[in-house]
Structures are given as structure tokens and as C-alpha cells.
Coordinates of C-alpha atoms in Angstrom, one line a residue:
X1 CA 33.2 -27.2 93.8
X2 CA 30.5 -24.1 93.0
X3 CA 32.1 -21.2 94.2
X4 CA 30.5 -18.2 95.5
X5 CA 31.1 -14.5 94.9
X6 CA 33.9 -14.6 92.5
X7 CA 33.9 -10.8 91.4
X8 CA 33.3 -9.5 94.6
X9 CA 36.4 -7.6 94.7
X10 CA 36.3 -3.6 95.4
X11 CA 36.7 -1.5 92.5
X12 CA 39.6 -0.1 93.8
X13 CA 41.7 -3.4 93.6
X14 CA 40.0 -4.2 90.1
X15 CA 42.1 -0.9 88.3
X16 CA 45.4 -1.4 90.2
X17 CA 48.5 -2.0 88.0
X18 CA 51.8 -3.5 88.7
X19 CA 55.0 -3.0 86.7
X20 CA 56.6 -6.7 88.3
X21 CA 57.1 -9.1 85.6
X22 CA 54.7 -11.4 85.2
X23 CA 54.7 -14.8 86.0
X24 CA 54.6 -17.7 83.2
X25 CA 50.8 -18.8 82.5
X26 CA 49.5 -22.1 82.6
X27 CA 48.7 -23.1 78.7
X28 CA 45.5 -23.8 79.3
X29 CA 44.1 -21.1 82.6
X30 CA 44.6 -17.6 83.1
X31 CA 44.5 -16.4 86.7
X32 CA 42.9 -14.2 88.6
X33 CA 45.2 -10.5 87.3
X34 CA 45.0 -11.2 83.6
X35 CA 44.7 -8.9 81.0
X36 CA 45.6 -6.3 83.8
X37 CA 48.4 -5.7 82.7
X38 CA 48.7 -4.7 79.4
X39 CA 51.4 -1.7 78.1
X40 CA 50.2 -0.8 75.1
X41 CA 47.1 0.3 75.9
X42 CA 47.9 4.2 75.6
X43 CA 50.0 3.9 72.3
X44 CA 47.5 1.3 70.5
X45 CA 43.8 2.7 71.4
X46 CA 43.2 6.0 69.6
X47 CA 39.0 6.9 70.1
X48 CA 39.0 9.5 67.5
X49 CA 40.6 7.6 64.9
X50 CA 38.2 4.9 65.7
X51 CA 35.5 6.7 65.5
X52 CA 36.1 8.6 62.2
X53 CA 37.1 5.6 60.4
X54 CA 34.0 3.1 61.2
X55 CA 31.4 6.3 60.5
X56 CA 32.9 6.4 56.9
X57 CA 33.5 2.4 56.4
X58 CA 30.8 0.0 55.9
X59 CA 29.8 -1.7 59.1
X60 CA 31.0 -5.3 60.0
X61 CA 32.7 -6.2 56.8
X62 CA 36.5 -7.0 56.1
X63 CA 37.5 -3.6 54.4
X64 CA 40.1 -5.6 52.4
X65 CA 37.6 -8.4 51.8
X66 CA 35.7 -5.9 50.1
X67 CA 38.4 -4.7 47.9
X68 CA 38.9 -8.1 46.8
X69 CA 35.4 -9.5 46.5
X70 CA 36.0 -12.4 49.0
X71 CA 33.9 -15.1 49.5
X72 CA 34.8 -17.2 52.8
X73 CA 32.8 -20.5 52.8
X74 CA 30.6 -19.5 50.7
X75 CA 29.4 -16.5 52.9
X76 CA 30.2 -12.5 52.3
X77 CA 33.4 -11.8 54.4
X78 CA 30.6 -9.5 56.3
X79 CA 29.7 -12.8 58.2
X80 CA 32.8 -13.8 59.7
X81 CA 34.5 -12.4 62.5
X82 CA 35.7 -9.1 62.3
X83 CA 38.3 -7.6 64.4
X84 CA 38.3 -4.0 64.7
X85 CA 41.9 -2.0 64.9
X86 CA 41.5 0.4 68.0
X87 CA 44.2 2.6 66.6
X88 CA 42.8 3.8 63.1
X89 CA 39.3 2.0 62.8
X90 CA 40.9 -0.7 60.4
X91 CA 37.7 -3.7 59.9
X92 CA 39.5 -6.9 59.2
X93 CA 38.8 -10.8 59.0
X94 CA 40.1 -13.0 61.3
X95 CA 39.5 -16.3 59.3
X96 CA 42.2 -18.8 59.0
X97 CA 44.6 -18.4 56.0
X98 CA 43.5 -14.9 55.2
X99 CA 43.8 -12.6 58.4
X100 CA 43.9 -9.3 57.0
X101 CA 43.6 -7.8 60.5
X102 CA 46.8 -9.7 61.2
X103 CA 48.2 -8.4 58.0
X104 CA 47.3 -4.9 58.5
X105 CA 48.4 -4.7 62.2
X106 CA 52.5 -6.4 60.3
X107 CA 52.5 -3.9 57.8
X108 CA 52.1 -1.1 60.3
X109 CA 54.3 -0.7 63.6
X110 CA 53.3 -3.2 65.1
X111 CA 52.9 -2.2 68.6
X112 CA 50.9 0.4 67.2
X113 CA 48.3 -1.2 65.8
X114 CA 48.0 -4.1 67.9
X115 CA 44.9 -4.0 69.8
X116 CA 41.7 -5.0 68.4
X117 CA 38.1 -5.8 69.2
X118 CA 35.6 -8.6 67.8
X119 CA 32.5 -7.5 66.7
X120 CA 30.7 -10.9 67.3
X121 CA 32.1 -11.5 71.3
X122 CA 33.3 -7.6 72.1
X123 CA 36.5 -8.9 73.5
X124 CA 39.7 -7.0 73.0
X125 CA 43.3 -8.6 72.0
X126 CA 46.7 -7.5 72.4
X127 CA 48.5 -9.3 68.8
X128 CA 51.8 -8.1 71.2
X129 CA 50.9 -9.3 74.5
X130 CA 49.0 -12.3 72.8
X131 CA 46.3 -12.3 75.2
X132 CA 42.8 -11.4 75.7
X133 CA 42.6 -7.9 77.7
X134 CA 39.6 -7.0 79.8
X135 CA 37.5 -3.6 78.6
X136 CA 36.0 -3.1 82.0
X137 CA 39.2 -3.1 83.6
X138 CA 41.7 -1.6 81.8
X139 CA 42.6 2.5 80.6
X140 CA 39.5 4.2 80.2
X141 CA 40.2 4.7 76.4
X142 CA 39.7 1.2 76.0
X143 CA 36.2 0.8 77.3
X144 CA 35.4 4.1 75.9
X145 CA 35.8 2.5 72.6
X146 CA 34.2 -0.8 73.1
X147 CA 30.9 1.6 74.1
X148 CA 31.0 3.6 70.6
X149 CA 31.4 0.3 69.1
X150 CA 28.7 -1.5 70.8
X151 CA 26.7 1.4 70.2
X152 CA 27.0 1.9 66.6
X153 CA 26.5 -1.8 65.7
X154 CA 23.0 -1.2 67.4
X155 CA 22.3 1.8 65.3
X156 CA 24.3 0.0 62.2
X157 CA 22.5 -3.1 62.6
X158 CA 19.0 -1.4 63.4
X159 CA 18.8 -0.2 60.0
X160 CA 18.5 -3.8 58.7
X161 CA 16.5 -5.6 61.1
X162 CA 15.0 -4.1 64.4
X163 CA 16.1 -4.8 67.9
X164 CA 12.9 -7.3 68.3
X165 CA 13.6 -9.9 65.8
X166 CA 10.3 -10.8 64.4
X167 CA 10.6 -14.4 62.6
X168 CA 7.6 -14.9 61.6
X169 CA 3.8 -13.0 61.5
X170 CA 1.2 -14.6 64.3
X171 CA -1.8 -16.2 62.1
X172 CA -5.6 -15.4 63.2
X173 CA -6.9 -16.9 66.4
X174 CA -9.3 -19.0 64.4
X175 CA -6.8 -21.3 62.2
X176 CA -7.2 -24.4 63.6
X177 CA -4.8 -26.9 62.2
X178 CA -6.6 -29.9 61.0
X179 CA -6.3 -33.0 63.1
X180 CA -3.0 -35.3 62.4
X181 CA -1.6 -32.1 60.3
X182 CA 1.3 -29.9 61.3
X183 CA 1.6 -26.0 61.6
X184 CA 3.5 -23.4 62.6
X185 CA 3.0 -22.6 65.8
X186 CA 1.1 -19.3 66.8
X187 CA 3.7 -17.7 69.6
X188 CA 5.6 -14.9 68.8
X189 CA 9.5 -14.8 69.5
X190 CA 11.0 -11.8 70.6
X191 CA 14.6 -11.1 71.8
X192 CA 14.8 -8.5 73.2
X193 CA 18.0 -6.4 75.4
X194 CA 17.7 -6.4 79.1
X195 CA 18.7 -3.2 80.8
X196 CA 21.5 -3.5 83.2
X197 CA 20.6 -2.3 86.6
X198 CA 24.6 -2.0 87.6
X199 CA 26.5 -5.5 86.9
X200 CA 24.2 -7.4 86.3
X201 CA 25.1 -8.9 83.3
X202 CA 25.1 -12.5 85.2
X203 CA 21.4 -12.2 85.3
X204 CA 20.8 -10.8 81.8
X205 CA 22.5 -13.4 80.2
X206 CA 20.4 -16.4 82.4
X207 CA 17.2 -14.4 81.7
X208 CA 18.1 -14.3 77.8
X209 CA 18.2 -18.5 77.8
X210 CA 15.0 -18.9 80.2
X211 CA 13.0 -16.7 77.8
X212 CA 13.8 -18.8 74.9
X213 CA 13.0 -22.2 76.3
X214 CA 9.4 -22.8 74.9
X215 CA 8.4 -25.2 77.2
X216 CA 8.5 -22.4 80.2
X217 CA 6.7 -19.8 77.9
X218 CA 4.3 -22.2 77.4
X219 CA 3.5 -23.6 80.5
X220 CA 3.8 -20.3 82.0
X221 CA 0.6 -19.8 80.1
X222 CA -1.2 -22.2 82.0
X223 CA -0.4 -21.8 85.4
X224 CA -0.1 -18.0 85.7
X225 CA -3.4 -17.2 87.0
X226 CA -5.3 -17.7 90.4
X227 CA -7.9 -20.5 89.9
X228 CA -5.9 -22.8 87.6
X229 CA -7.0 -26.3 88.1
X230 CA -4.1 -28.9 89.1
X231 CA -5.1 -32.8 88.5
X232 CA -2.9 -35.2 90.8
X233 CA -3.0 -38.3 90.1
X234 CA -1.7 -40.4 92.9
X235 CA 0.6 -43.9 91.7
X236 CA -1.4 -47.2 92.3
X237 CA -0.6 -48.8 95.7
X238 CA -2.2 -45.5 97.1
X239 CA -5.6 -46.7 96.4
X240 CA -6.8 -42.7 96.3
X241 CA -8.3 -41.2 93.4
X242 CA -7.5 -38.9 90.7
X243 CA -8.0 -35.3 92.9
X244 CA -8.4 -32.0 90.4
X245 CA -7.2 -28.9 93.1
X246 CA -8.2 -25.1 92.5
X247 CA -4.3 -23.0 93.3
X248 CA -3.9 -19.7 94.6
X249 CA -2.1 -16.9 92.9
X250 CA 1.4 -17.6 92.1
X251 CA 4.0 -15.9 95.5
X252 CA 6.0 -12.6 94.4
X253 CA 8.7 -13.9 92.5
X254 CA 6.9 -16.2 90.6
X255 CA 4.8 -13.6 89.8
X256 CA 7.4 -11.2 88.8
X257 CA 9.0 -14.0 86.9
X258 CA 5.6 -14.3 84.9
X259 CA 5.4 -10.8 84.0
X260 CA 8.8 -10.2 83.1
X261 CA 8.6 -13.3 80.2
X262 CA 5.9 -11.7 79.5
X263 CA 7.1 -8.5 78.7
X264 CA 10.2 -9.9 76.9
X265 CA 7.6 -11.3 74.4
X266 CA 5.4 -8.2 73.9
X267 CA 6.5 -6.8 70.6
X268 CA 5.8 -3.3 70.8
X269 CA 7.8 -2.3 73.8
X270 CA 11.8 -1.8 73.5
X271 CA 14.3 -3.3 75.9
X272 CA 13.2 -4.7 78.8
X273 CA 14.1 -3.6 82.6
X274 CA 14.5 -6.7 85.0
X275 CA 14.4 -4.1 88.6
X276 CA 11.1 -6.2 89.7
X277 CA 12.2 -9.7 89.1
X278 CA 15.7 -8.5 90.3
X279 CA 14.5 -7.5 93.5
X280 CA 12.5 -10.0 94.4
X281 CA 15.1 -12.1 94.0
X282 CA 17.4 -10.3 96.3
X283 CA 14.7 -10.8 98.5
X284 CA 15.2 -14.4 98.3
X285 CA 18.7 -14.4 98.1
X286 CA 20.3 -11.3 99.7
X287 CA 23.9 -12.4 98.2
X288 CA 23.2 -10.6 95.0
X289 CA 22.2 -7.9 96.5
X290 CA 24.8 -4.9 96.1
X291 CA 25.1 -4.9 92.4
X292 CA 28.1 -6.7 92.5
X293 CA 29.5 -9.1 89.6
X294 CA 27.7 -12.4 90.7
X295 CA 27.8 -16.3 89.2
X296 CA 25.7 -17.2 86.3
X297 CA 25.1 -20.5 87.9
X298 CA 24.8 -19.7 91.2
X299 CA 21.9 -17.3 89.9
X300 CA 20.3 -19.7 87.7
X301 CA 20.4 -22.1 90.8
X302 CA 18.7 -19.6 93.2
X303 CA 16.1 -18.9 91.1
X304 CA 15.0 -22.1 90.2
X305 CA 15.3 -22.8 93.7
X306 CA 13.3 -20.3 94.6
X307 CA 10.4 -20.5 92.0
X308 CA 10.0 -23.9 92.6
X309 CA 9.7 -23.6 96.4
X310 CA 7.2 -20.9 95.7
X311 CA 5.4 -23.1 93.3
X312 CA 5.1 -26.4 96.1
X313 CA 3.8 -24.1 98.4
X314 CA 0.8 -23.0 96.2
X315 CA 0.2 -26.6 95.4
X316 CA -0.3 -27.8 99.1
X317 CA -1.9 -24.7 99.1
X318 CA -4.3 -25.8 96.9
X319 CA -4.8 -29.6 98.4
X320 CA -5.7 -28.6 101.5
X321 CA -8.2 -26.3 100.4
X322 CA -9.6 -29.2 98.7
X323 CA -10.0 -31.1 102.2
X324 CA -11.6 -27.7 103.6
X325 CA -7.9 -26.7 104.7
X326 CA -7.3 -29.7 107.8
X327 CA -4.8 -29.4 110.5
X328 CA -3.1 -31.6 112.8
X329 CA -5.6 -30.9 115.6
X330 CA -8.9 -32.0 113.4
X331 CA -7.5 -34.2 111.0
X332 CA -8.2 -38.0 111.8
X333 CA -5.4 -40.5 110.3
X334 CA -7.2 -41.2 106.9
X335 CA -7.2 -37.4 105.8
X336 CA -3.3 -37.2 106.5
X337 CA -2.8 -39.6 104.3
X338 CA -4.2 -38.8 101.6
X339 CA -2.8 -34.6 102.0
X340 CA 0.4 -36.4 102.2
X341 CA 0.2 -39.2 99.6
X342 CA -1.3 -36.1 97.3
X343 CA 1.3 -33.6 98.6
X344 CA 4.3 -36.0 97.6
X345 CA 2.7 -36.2 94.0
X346 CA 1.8 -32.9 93.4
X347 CA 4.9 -30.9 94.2
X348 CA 6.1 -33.2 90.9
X349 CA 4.0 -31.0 89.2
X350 CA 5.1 -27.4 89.6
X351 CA 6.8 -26.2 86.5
X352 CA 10.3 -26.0 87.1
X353 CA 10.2 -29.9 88.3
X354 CA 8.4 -30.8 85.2
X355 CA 11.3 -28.5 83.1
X356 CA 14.8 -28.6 84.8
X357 CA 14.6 -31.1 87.0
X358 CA 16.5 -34.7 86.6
X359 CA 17.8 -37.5 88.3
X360 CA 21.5 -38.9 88.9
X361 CA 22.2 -42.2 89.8
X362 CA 25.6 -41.9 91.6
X363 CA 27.8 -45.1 92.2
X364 CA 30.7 -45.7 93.9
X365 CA 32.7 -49.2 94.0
X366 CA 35.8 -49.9 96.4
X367 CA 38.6 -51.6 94.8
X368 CA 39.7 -53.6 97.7
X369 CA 36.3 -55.2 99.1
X370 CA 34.4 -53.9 96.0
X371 CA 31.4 -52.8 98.0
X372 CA 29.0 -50.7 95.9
X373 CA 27.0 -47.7 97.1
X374 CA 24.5 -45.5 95.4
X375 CA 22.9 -42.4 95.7
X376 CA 20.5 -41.1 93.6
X377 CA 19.9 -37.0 93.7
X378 CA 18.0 -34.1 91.7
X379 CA 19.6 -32.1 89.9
X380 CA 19.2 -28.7 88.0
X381 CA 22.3 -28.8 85.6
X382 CA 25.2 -30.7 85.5
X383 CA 28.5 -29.6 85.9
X384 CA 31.4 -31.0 83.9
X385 CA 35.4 -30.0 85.0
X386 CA 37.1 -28.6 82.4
X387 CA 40.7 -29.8 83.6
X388 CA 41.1 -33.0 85.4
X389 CA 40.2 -32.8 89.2
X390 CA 41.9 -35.3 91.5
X391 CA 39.9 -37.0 93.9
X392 CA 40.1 -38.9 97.0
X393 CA 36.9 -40.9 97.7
X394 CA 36.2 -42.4 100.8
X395 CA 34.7 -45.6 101.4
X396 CA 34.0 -48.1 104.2
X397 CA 35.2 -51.3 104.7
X398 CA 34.9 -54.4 107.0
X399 CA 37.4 -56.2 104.9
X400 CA 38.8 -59.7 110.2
X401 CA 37.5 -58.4 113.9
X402 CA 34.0 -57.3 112.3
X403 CA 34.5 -53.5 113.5
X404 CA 34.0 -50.7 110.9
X405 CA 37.4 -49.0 110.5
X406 CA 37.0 -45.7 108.7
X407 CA 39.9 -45.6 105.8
X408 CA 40.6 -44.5 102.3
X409 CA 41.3 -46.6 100.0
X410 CA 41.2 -46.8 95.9
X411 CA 37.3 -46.3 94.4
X412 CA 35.6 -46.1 91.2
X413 CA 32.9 -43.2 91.1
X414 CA 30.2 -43.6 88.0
X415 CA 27.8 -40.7 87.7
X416 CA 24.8 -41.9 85.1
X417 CA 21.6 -39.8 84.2
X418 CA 18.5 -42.1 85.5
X419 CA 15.4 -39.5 84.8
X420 CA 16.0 -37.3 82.1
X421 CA 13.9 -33.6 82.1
X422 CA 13.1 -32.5 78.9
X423 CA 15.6 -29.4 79.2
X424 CA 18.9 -29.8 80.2
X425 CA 21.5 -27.3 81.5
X426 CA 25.0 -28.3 81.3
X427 CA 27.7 -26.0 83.6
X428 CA 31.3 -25.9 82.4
X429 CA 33.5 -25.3 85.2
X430 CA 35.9 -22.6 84.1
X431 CA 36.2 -21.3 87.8
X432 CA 38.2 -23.4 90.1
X433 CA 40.3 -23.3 93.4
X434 CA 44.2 -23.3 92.4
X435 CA 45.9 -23.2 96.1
X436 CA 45.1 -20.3 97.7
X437 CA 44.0 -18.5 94.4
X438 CA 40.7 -18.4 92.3
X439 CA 41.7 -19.0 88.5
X440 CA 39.7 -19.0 85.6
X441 CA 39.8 -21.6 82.5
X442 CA 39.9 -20.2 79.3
X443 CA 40.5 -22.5 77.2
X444 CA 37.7 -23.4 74.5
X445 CA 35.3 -26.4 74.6
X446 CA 34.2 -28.0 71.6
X447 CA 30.3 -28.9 72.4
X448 CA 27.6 -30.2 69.9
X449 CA 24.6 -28.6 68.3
X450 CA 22.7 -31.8 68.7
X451 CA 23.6 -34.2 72.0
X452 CA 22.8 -37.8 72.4
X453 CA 23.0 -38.5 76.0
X454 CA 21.9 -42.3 75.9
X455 CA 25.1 -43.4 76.5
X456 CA 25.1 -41.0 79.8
X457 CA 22.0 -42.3 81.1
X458 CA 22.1 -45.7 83.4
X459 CA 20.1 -49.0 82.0
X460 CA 17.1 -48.4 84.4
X461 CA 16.3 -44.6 83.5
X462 CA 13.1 -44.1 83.0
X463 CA 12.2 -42.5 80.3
X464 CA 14.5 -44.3 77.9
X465 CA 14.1 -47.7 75.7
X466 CA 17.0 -49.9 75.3
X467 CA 19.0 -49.3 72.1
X468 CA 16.9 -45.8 71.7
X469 CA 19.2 -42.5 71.1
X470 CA 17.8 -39.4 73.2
X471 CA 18.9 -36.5 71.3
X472 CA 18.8 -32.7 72.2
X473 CA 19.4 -29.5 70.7
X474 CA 21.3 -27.0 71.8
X475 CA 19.6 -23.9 71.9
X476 CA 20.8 -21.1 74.0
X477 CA 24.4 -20.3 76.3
X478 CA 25.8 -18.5 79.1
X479 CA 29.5 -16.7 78.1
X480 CA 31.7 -15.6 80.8
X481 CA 34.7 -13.5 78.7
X482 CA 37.5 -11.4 81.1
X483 CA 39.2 -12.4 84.0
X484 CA 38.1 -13.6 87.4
X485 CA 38.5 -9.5 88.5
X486 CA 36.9 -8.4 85.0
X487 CA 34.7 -10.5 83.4
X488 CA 31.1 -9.7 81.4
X489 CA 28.3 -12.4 80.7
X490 CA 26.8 -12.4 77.5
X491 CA 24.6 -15.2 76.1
X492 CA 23.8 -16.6 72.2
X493 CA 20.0 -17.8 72.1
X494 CA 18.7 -19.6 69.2
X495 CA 15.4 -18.0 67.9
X496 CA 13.6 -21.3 66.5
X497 CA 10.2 -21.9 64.2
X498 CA 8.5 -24.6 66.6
X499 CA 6.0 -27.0 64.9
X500 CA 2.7 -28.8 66.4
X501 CA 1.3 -32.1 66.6
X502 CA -1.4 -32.2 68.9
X503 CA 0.1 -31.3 72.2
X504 CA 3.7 -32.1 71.5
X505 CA 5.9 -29.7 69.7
X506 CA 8.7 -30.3 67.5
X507 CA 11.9 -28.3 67.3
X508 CA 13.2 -29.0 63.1
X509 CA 16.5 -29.3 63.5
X510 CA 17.2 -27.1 60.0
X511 CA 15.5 -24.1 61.4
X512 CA 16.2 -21.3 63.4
X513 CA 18.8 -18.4 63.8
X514 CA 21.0 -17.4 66.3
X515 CA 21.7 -14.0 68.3
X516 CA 23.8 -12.7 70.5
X517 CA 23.0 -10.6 73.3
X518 CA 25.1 -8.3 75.5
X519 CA 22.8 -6.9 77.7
X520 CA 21.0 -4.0 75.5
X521 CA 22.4 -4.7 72.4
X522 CA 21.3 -7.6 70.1
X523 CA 22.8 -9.0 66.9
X524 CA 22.6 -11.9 64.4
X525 CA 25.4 -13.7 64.3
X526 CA 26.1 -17.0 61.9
X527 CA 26.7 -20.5 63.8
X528 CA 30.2 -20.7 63.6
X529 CA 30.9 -18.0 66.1
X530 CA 28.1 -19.4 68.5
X531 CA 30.4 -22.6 68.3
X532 CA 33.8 -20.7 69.0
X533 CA 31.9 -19.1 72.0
X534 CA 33.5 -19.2 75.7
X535 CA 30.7 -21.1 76.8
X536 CA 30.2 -21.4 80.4
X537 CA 26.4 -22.9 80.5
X538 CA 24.4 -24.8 77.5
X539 CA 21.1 -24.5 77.4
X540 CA 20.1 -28.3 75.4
X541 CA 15.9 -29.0 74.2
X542 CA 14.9 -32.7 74.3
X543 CA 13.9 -33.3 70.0
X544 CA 10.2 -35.2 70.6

């Protein structure tokens, strides 16, 4: 199930500590009060220590590494994960069969020297408690030294490449590439930090992945202005003509939505503040208003949503104007057909449709009278269960006297992909309903840079040849770290060199790099700790 609101607790209840025992936790979920409760806090977290020791050290490498000239994989030590000591300022690797931070955390007492926090996902761990802790909710000492951290890796990291990572130089307007050849394409790409307006980290995080999907930038291009010409082409059995439409300016959000892409690809401001788009969203959907910790996918869902209601209504906008704006009072029978056979074809065409939008084909089979139903429904992203969900599906049966008897019986649900859109959002459920409690999943998921989903899709979907491999590339997620009471998004976008040939455009597979973003502060990070992210949505590319 989605589930609304699930850091809407007061901040009052977010900070209160209990000395009970704690109960066992499931292998596999932490609930709702962990990393709450955490007693070595005030012994382990010293900010002054901290502060002098990484001002004198160099930044983001294994001190001991250093010492000993280590090369992990190939790759300086800087380039792994480092865990930072929050009692002295001790930088050590974390990578498997060296550990110094584990090392240097034995060789002192250890409940001293026990708390740490990553430099590539700013997540704090107790070596005593064994668990992940939560910065925003625990002793103030502790978030106080995840801020100096993030801080200085901005200023650290700053010095070596700015906060807008520039990949490549734009070429003049005039350099046509020659028919049948390839070239790099002319857009700039940005990333940028997103100011957060008061927990709104949920929104930052979506906002980083939707201004990396090329196919919205450019699309956004066309459509963004009043006067834009929209051709509908209605099927066949119609009988109606092609019909070329003049639409409106874009609604409020979509416009705020336009200008805010737009600004997180202008290279010559800094970060970017979200308050417009934010607020006309709220006006849409007055759940997030409050400045309360929200839902990732509940936010990417409402603004789709939104957007692409927007969107239709411009477009019918636009066909009636074409048929000098009828109603139902002047209109004779022909002319409502043809708004309406138009109208069903051109709300296809808005953007987010011809983006985010698939089909499923759901089917489900009784075991006893094996009747078969199917539904077939739209979706925006798909969302997988991370533990096993037990389910009891109803079905209908006739099975002697002829009358329908309502009963439950055994079934087998299949759920196949039957219209594929070429960017695909897939939703890991790490928040679920445990009795009467809201718990958290925290174990990791292994997912691929590069996903085939032909053998997800059903035999009649139709953009798909028999035998022929549909393969995407994964190119930006959504990371919920904390608890269900303290958690912070952050997302990893992959910055990629896209290629033309004629109007298509080609994402090489070899190219690219990846950064992560935590609100304001940006960083390049190597692909092995994108793939050892928490990721809670993945952002996958269709490869043309």
C-alpha cells in the first residue's frame, strides 16, 4: 500500500528518549524509534576535536591509506568510502579487508571512538550499538558535526571542481552536424543544490532526478511558450484528418515547473531556491503544505499528476479554439465528434504522458474454475515490495444453481508491462504497515545500471518485437537514510554526454559521472557507492 504522511510526527515526540530496553530487531527492518536511542552519543562525538583534526588533514582520504600509499581497485583510497571518527577527526576507509576506521576505533577505547560518519551518504554509525543513528534526531552535538562536515566538503571540494559541474563547453549555434553523422549534443548540464525551504528534502531529491532526464529538458523546450503548434493525428477508423492546434500558455505550475528547470540549467547562478514551484504545488496539494517531512513518491505522484492535468486542459484548450471554441448548446453532432475523437488523442500528447506514463496489463486466474480477468491501467512508476506481502485475492465464481456466490478462493495474480514509456520510475517499498506500527526496510537492494525489462513486458506490448531485449539505463535515485521519525532524502544523478542522430538521441553507456546531492551541497562520487545507496526510487532511460 502507498502510505501517506509518514514523518508527520511533532518535533517534540521526534527528540524523546527512553531508557527501557529495547526490543530485538527484525534482521532485515528497523522500526519506527531507531537510532533513537543511542548511549554513546555524549562520550563518542567531540565537535572540537573534529573540527581541528579535518582543517589540518587532507580532505576525503584514508589518513592511514595515505601513510601507506594504498591503492584499492585500482583507485586512490581518496575514492572509497570514508568514515569520519566524530571523537578525534580520524579519516578512515571502510573497504572490505582493510578497514582502518575499524582498526582505529579497536586500538582506542572503543566506546570512545565509536561513532562515525560517511562522507559519500552523511549517515552516522554506532561500531557499539551496530546500527545506523539518525543526525536530525539525536544530541545536538551530533548534527552539529554532520553540518561542519557537510560544509567543509563543499568548501573542500569547491576548490577542485565548482558547485555547477560543467562537463563539457556548448559549441557555436551554427555547427550543424552533417547529415547521417553524430555529435555531441549542444545542452549544457548543470547540477546544481536546491535550497531547502524547511524539510523539504523529499522534494529536492525528486527535483534533482527530473532535472536530469533529457527527454523533459528537451521537450520542455518546445512546449513552454504560448502559441506552440500541437499536430493530432486522429487513428484510422475516425475518418478525420490530421488537425495542427495553436495552445495557450502553460497553467501556474507548469509554468513554475518550466522556469525552475530552467534555472537549474543556467550556469551562472548558484543554488537554486524551489519557493515558486513549491508553492504552487501546495496549491495543488495542500498535504505538503506545513513544511513537514513528506513522501518522495507521493510527491513525485502529485506532481506529475498535476502537470499533466494542467497540460490536457491546455490541449482541449487549444482544439476548441480550433472549432471557434463550440459548446453543447451550438454544437450539432458532427462537431462533437470530432472535439471528442481529437480530445481523446490529444491529451496523449502532453509531455508527462509521452515521458512517464506506461501501461500494465494485470491478470488474475482462479485456481478452482480457472476464470481469467484482466485489467489494464496507467501507471507512473512501479512499485516493487521489498519483503514478501501476503495476499488474499478475491475472485468470482459460478463453479451448480447458476447464482454468483461471492467467495475467496486460491488465485494467481501476473502483473506484465504492455506499453513501455521511454522513462521509467521504479519505487522500492521500504515503508510498510507492520500491525499497528509504520516500519521502515532497511535492508539494501541490489539493482542494475543497465535493465532489460523484456522479460517484464506481456507478448502483445506494443512497442516491443518478439525476441528483441529493451534495455535502460539507470540514471538517477531517490535515498531515504534515518528512521521512519528521522529520515533525510538525498538523491545520486548521473550527469551523461548525450549523442544525436537526427532527432533521436543516444545515451553511451561508457559515459557519464555520477553525483550526489544533499540538498545544497554536491559532490562526485565513484559508482560503487551509487550502487551501495539506500535506494528508495530509480530513475531508468530507455537506450534508442
Amino acid at each position: 500500500m502507498r502510505l501517506k504522511d509518514p514523518f508527520s510526527l511533532k518535533a517534540a515526540d521526534m527528540t524523546k528518549r527512553t531508557n527501557k530496553p529495547r526490543k530485538p530487531r527484525d534482521e532485515e527492518s528497523s522500526d519506527e524509534v531507531s537510532g533513537l536511542t543511542c548511549q554513546h552519543v555524549s562520550r563518542a562525538v567531540d565537535l572540537n576535536s573534529v573540527k581541528k583534526s579535518v582543517l589540518s588533514s587532507v580532505w576525503s582520504v584514508c589518513s592511514e591509506c595515505l601513510k601507506e600509499r594504498t591503492m584499492i581497485d585500482g583507485e586512490p583510497a581518496a575514492s572509497q568510502d570514508i568514515l569520519v571518527c566524530l571523537k578525534c577527526g580520524f579519516q578512515g576507509c571502510n573497504q572490505s579487508g582493510i578497514q582502518h576506521v575499524v582498526k582505529h576505533q579497536q586500538a582506542f577505547h572503543p566506546e570512545s571512538h565509536c561513532i562515525t560518519i560517511s562522507l559519500s551518504t552523511w549517515k552516522a554509525w554506532c561500531f557499539e550499538c551496530s546500527e545506523e543513528l539518525s543526525t536530525h534526531c539525536n544530541k545536538k552535538a551530533l548534527a552539529q558535526s554532520l553540518d561542519f562536515l557537510q560544509k567543509h566538503s563543499v568548501k573542500a571540494t569547491s576548490a577542485v571542481s565548482p558547485k555547477i559541474i560543467k562537463l563539457r563547453e556548448e559549441p557555436p549555434d551554427y555547427a550543424d552536424p552533417p547529415k547521417g553523422k553524430s555529435s555531441v549534443s549542444s545542452a549544457l548540464v548543470p547540477v546544481k543544490g536546491i535550497n531547502n525551504l524547511g524539510n523539504t528534502c523529499f522534494f529536492n531529491a525528486v527535483m534533482q532526478n527530473l532535472s536530469q532526464t533529457h527527454m523533459l529538458i528537451d521537450l520542455i523546450q518546445e512546449v513552454k511558450e504560448k502559441g506552440y503548434k500541437l499536430r493530432i493525428c486522429p487513428p484510422p477508423e475516425t475518418n478525420l484528418s490530421p488537425l495542427t492546434v495553436v495552445l495557450p500558455s502553460p497553467e501556474p505550475l507548469t509554468a513554475a515547473m518550466f522556469a525552475f528547470l530552467h534555472n537549474m540549467k543556467d550556469p551562472g547562478k548558484g543554488c537554486v531556491n524551489p519557493k515558486i514551484l513549491f508553492n504552487q504545488l501546495c496549491q495543488k496539494a495542500p498535504c505538503f503544505k506545513g513544511y513537514q517531512q513528506q513522501d518522495s513518491q507521493e510527491l513525485l505522484h502529485y506532481l506529475l499528476d498535476s502537470i499533466r492535468v494542467e497540460e490536457t486542459k491546455r490541449v482541449k484548450a487549444g482544439i476548441l479554439k480550433a472549432f471557434n471554441n463550440p459548446t453543447e448548446k451550438t454544437a450539432d453532432e458532427e462537431t462533437k465528434r470530432q472535439v471528442k475523437a481529437y480530445g481523446k488523442e490529444g491529451v496523449k500528447m502532453n509531455f508527462v504522458d509521452r515521458i512517464f506514463v506506461g501501461e500494465l496489463t494485470n491478470t488474475i486466474m482462479c485456481e478452482e474454475c480457472e476464470h481469467i480477468s484482466t485489467v489494464k491501467e496507467a501507471f507512473i512508476d512501479i512499485s516493487l515490495p521489498i519483503i514478501e506481502e501476503r495476499l488474499t485475492l478475491l475472485c468470482f465464481c459460478v463453479c451448480i444453481d447458476k447464482k454468483v456466490e461471492k467467495v475467496y478462493t486460491s488465485a494467481r495474480k501476473q502483473m506484465l508491462i504492455s506499453s513501455l514509456p521511454p522513462v521509467i520510475t521504479l519505487h522500492l517499498k521500504r515503508f510498510h504497515q507492520a500491525g499497528m506500527n509504520l516500519r521502515k526496510v532497511n535492508r539494501h537492494v541490489d539493482f542494475p545500471l543497465i535493465l532489460d525489462l523484456a522479460p517484464f513486458c506481456s507478448a502483445s506490448c506494443k512497442n516491443l518485437a518478439v525476441g528483441e531485449r529493451v534495455l535502460y539505463s539507470l540514471y538517477g535515485i531517490v535515498e531515504h537514510s534515518g528512521s521512519m521519525r528521522g529520515g533525510h532524502y538525498t538523491a545520486y544523478v548521473k550527469v551523461r554526454l548525450s549523442q544525436c542522430f537526427g532527432n533521436k538521441t543516444l545515451t553511451p553507456l561508457s559515459q557519464g559521472q555520477w553525483v550526489y546531492v544533499s540538498d545544497t551541497t554536491v559532490q562526485m562520487v565513484p559508482e560503487s557507492r551509487v550502487l551501495n545507496s539506500q535506494a528508495y526510487l530509480l530513475f531508468y532511460e530507455e537506450i534508442l
